[in-house]
Amino acid sequence: MGLGQLMYKQFAKGLLFLVFQVAAILFFVFWGAKDLAGLITLGTVKGNAWYNIKGDNSVLMLIRGLLSLIILIFYFMVYIANLKDVFKTQKKISEGKAPISFLQELKDLFDKNFYRTALFLPILGVCIINVLPIIFMILIAFTNYGGNIVPPELVDWVGFANFKKLIVLGQFAPTFLKILLWNMIWAIVSTAINYFGGLGVALLFNSKCVKGKAFWRAFPILAYAVPGFITLLAFKFMFSYGGPINQIITAAGGKAIGFLDIDAKWIARGIGFGVNAWLCIPTSMLLATGILGNMNEDLYEAAKIDGAGPFRQFISITLPFVLFATMPVLISQFIANFNNFGIFYFLREGLIIDGYFLASDTDLLINWLYNLSINNNYYSIGAAISIIIFLITSVLSLVVYTLSPSYKQEDNFR
């Protein structure tokens, strides 16, 4: 690289490309080639403290190999940019024009090409902080990393074996299928409760018969303002054996109820729906309140003249308009509920139920993933679950959005 620019007497730019080329060659000669080979083998020498053999660290080799792969891709991107730059210069000269000077190109980076200067560091940061860990997690799902196989043991590539364990084989499959079914029910039902609950409260506060609307609206906002984990811990205390609800029951002569106990499957799930509604309905209410303020009152007047009652007006006017405006938010709420880690982590933390492998009957996939990966070292299984969660949420989101009025009938609401 750089020779083309040097031939056209663009010495500064040519030297920069040349220095980059030499630096890239030195990097791959001394480190990069070895790291790329390590990405394929994940190590060949097992460590042994008795014989003072250091051995290969497979996880470290995977990370270093990934970094080298990214540097290799970046090298080819710069190489293509170099070719394009030489071609552009050659074209200008053949047209009888002077090539752009290096100084002018630097000025352009702060003028018409400023977007490149402004976006360079954010894109670099996203690649290092977001993209690299995601790729690392995806690759871990195709290894046997976890359980007894952690460094100094050598990790190996196993293809789709972890996905096979989750779906059809091993101790994971029954638990995975049960939790997946419950996770789908949880995401759909809780999203519906939160969405229509918030819309209902917003319609109520928007009604002309309600006096002191600002006063009443303050209560849901107060519930929204309190940090979520504090609310969850408060609900856990309220439903505990020593909590106020059981104290009222025992004071009335009844027996204390284990609302969140090991055998409280559907009671605990019902409490989860209620607590989640308490946390999320204020958000939906605020969103719906803003949208309802922009409704065209003429539509309602016309509907009244045609004899439409309140329910018909809601089904034919209010709901389509609100759904059109909030469908992307509704999808994001579904994804958030599908991956709602906090609810059952705080309400029933640490419970392991018979018939479930390292999980309880209220755990969602994200809770099970955490328990397997963080508490029990099943890293590769956890990574496979992450990929499955991503596939489910992304496919459902795309399908629902493309079928929604927000996508198909955009012009009707303008």
Tab-separated table of C-alpha atoms in Angstrom, residues 24-230:
chain	number	residue	atom	x	y	z
A	24	ALA	CA	0.153	-4.782	9.791
A	25	ILE	CA	2.795	-7.182	8.412
A	26	LEU	CA	4.867	-6.980	11.602
A	27	PHE	CA	1.763	-7.551	13.737
A	28	PHE	CA	0.726	-10.669	11.821
A	29	VAL	CA	4.286	-12.038	11.685
A	30	PHE	CA	4.853	-11.743	15.441
A	31	TRP	CA	1.309	-12.141	16.915
A	32	GLY	CA	-1.609	-12.142	14.467
A	33	ALA	CA	-0.912	-15.380	12.550
A	34	LYS	CA	-0.403	-17.297	15.792
A	35	ASP	CA	-3.600	-15.844	17.263
A	36	LEU	CA	-5.606	-16.753	14.134
A	37	ALA	CA	-4.271	-20.323	14.315
A	38	GLY	CA	-5.256	-20.384	18.009
A	39	LEU	CA	-8.783	-19.342	17.061
A	40	ILE	CA	-9.055	-22.550	15.016
A	41	THR	CA	-7.389	-24.998	17.433
A	42	LEU	CA	-8.265	-23.344	20.790
A	43	GLY	CA	-4.994	-24.732	22.109
A	44	THR	CA	-3.095	-27.982	21.849
A	45	VAL	CA	-1.026	-28.086	25.064
A	46	LYS	CA	-2.815	-28.818	28.326
A	47	GLY	CA	-1.373	-27.180	31.427
A	48	ASN	CA	-0.036	-29.348	34.270
A	49	ALA	CA	1.210	-27.763	37.485
A	50	TRP	CA	2.953	-30.979	38.623
A	51	TYR	CA	5.216	-31.025	35.559
A	52	ASN	CA	5.455	-27.217	35.377
A	53	ILE	CA	3.709	-27.139	31.979
A	54	LYS	CA	2.013	-23.811	31.483
A	55	GLY	CA	-0.340	-24.976	28.699
A	56	ASP	CA	-2.718	-23.032	26.452
A	57	ASN	CA	-5.584	-20.909	27.732
A	58	SER	CA	-8.375	-21.658	25.242
A	59	VAL	CA	-10.621	-18.747	26.247
A	60	LEU	CA	-7.778	-16.247	26.016
A	61	MET	CA	-6.808	-17.698	22.627
A	62	LEU	CA	-10.405	-17.296	21.452
A	63	ILE	CA	-10.440	-13.607	22.432
A	64	ARG	CA	-7.009	-12.913	20.913
A	65	GLY	CA	-7.998	-14.748	17.734
A	66	LEU	CA	-11.151	-12.649	17.472
A	67	LEU	CA	-9.166	-9.436	17.877
A	68	SER	CA	-6.710	-10.540	15.185
A	69	LEU	CA	-9.601	-11.427	12.883
A	70	ILE	CA	-11.091	-7.955	13.365
A	71	ILE	CA	-7.683	-6.370	12.678
A	72	LEU	CA	-7.383	-8.504	9.526
A	73	ILE	CA	-10.808	-7.326	8.324
A	74	PHE	CA	-9.813	-3.723	9.108
A	75	TYR	CA	-6.595	-4.219	7.128
A	76	PHE	CA	-8.527	-5.344	4.044
A	77	MET	CA	-10.908	-2.377	4.418
A	78	VAL	CA	-7.935	0.018	4.442
A	79	TYR	CA	-6.403	-1.858	1.502
A	80	ILE	CA	-9.603	-1.413	-0.551
A	81	ALA	CA	-9.712	2.277	0.448
A	82	ASN	CA	-6.119	2.574	-0.734
A	83	LEU	CA	-6.999	1.083	-4.139
A	84	LYS	CA	-10.014	3.365	-4.502
A	85	ASP	CA	-7.895	6.392	-3.615
A	86	VAL	CA	-5.259	5.539	-6.227
A	87	PHE	CA	-7.949	4.934	-8.865
A	88	LYS	CA	-9.587	8.253	-8.021
A	89	THR	CA	-6.242	10.079	-8.302
A	90	GLN	CA	-5.393	8.357	-11.606
A	91	LYS	CA	-8.819	9.314	-13.004
A	92	LYS	CA	-8.331	12.984	-12.084
A	93	ILE	CA	-4.923	13.094	-13.697
A	94	SER	CA	-6.188	11.447	-16.885
A	95	GLU	CA	-8.894	14.142	-17.011
A	96	GLY	CA	-6.217	16.811	-16.744
A	97	LYS	CA	-7.083	17.803	-13.182
A	98	ALA	CA	-4.744	18.107	-10.219
A	99	PRO	CA	-5.111	15.442	-7.501
A	100	ILE	CA	-6.474	16.530	-4.132
A	101	SER	CA	-3.651	17.512	-1.804
A	102	PHE	CA	-3.152	15.859	1.573
A	103	LEU	CA	-3.785	19.176	3.334
A	104	GLN	CA	-7.099	19.573	1.491
A	105	GLU	CA	-8.154	16.041	2.483
A	106	LEU	CA	-7.400	16.858	6.133
A	107	LYS	CA	-9.528	20.022	5.848
A	108	ASP	CA	-12.355	17.962	4.302
A	109	LEU	CA	-12.366	15.713	7.367
A	110	PHE	CA	-13.539	18.748	9.363
A	111	ASP	CA	-15.863	20.075	6.671
A	112	LYS	CA	-17.806	18.046	4.092
A	113	ASN	CA	-16.475	14.717	5.415
A	114	PHE	CA	-16.921	15.666	9.071
A	115	TYR	CA	-19.395	12.811	9.576
A	116	ARG	CA	-16.482	10.381	9.137
A	117	THR	CA	-14.437	12.159	11.794
A	118	ALA	CA	-17.385	12.366	14.175
A	119	LEU	CA	-18.452	8.738	13.714
A	120	PHE	CA	-15.008	7.109	13.813
A	121	LEU	CA	-14.621	6.921	17.612
A	122	PRO	CA	-18.265	5.912	18.332
A	123	ILE	CA	-18.093	3.124	15.735
A	124	LEU	CA	-14.745	1.958	17.132
A	125	GLY	CA	-16.223	1.982	20.649
A	126	VAL	CA	-19.314	0.031	19.568
A	127	CYS	CA	-17.131	-2.582	17.846
A	128	ILE	CA	-14.962	-3.076	20.941
A	129	ILE	CA	-17.592	-2.763	23.685
A	130	ASN	CA	-20.668	-4.263	21.964
A	131	VAL	CA	-19.815	-6.243	18.841
A	132	LEU	CA	-16.758	-8.094	20.161
A	133	PRO	CA	-18.521	-9.500	23.308
A	134	ILE	CA	-21.540	-10.515	21.190
A	135	ILE	CA	-19.357	-12.401	18.704
A	136	PHE	CA	-17.445	-13.956	21.621
A	137	MET	CA	-20.726	-15.106	23.182
A	138	ILE	CA	-21.930	-16.565	19.871
A	139	LEU	CA	-18.689	-18.497	19.433
A	140	ILE	CA	-18.821	-19.806	23.018
A	141	ALA	CA	-22.186	-21.432	22.148
A	142	PHE	CA	-20.339	-23.683	19.691
A	143	THR	CA	-17.712	-24.880	22.216
A	144	ASN	CA	-17.771	-27.198	25.231
A	145	TYR	CA	-16.614	-24.393	27.567
A	146	GLY	CA	-18.175	-24.780	31.008
A	147	GLY	CA	-18.784	-27.369	33.728
A	148	ASN	CA	-15.526	-29.260	34.258
A	149	ILE	CA	-14.019	-27.929	31.032
A	150	VAL	CA	-12.522	-24.605	32.074
A	151	PRO	CA	-8.869	-23.550	31.815
A	152	PRO	CA	-6.372	-25.181	32.321
A	153	GLU	CA	-8.532	-27.839	30.577
A	154	LEU	CA	-8.580	-27.368	26.812
A	155	VAL	CA	-11.824	-26.116	25.275
A	156	ASP	CA	-12.855	-27.516	21.888
A	157	TRP	CA	-15.330	-26.730	19.118
A	158	VAL	CA	-18.453	-28.932	19.291
A	159	GLY	CA	-20.650	-27.501	16.535
A	160	PHE	CA	-24.403	-27.553	17.360
A	161	ALA	CA	-24.058	-30.047	20.238
A	162	ASN	CA	-25.171	-27.493	22.854
A	163	PHE	CA	-28.354	-26.691	20.910
A	164	LYS	CA	-29.030	-30.420	20.559
A	165	LYS	CA	-28.671	-30.841	24.341
A	166	LEU	CA	-31.193	-28.054	24.913
A	167	ILE	CA	-33.829	-29.291	22.490
A	168	VAL	CA	-33.717	-33.063	22.337
A	169	LEU	CA	-31.089	-34.576	24.595
A	170	GLY	CA	-29.656	-34.537	28.085
A	171	GLN	CA	-30.793	-33.112	31.373
A	172	PHE	CA	-31.372	-29.670	29.895
A	173	ALA	CA	-34.103	-30.465	27.321
A	174	PRO	CA	-37.135	-31.026	29.651
A	175	THR	CA	-36.345	-27.909	31.674
A	176	PHE	CA	-35.721	-25.832	28.549
A	177	LEU	CA	-39.037	-26.759	26.939
A	178	LYS	CA	-41.013	-26.084	30.143
A	179	ILE	CA	-39.329	-22.731	30.736
A	180	LEU	CA	-39.681	-21.734	27.072
A	181	LEU	CA	-43.454	-22.395	27.160
A	182	TRP	CA	-43.834	-20.427	30.414
A	183	ASN	CA	-41.621	-17.647	29.016
A	184	MET	CA	-43.875	-17.244	25.965
A	185	ILE	CA	-47.019	-17.168	28.151
A	186	TRP	CA	-45.388	-14.650	30.483
A	187	ALA	CA	-44.258	-12.333	27.666
A	188	ILE	CA	-47.627	-12.302	25.847
A	189	VAL	CA	-49.882	-12.033	28.911
A	190	SER	CA	-47.786	-9.485	30.804
A	191	THR	CA	-47.400	-7.311	27.683
A	192	ALA	CA	-51.174	-7.379	27.117
A	193	ILE	CA	-51.902	-6.566	30.783
A	194	ASN	CA	-49.424	-3.693	30.875
A	195	TYR	CA	-50.442	-2.228	27.520
A	196	PHE	CA	-54.217	-2.364	27.880
A	197	GLY	CA	-53.972	-1.544	31.586
A	198	GLY	CA	-52.029	1.635	30.792
A	199	LEU	CA	-54.415	2.504	27.956
A	200	GLY	CA	-57.413	1.952	30.222
A	201	VAL	CA	-56.011	4.199	32.959
A	202	ALA	CA	-55.140	6.866	30.371
A	203	LEU	CA	-58.691	6.741	28.932
A	204	LEU	CA	-60.117	6.986	32.437
A	205	PHE	CA	-58.006	10.034	33.294
A	206	ASN	CA	-58.821	11.528	29.897
A	207	SER	CA	-62.544	11.228	30.524
A	208	LYS	CA	-64.483	14.460	31.067
A	209	CYS	CA	-66.255	13.059	34.120
A	210	VAL	CA	-62.980	12.731	36.100
A	211	LYS	CA	-62.227	15.736	38.298
A	212	GLY	CA	-58.708	16.660	39.456
A	213	LYS	CA	-56.944	14.718	36.677
A	214	ALA	CA	-53.487	16.086	37.529
A	215	PHE	CA	-53.869	14.894	41.131
A	216	TRP	CA	-54.888	11.352	40.141
A	217	ARG	CA	-52.210	11.092	37.466
A	218	ALA	CA	-49.552	11.765	40.105
A	219	PHE	CA	-50.104	8.381	41.798
A	220	PRO	CA	-49.057	6.137	38.857
A	221	ILE	CA	-46.127	8.468	38.222
A	222	LEU	CA	-45.003	8.078	41.847
A	223	ALA	CA	-45.059	4.287	41.431
A	224	TYR	CA	-43.011	4.727	38.258
A	225	ALA	CA	-40.509	7.032	39.983
A	226	VAL	CA	-39.553	4.545	42.733
A	227	PRO	CA	-36.592	2.321	41.667
A	228	GLY	CA	-37.852	-1.036	40.434
A	229	PHE	CA	-35.754	-3.282	42.675
A	230	ILE	CA	-36.961	-1.425	45.785
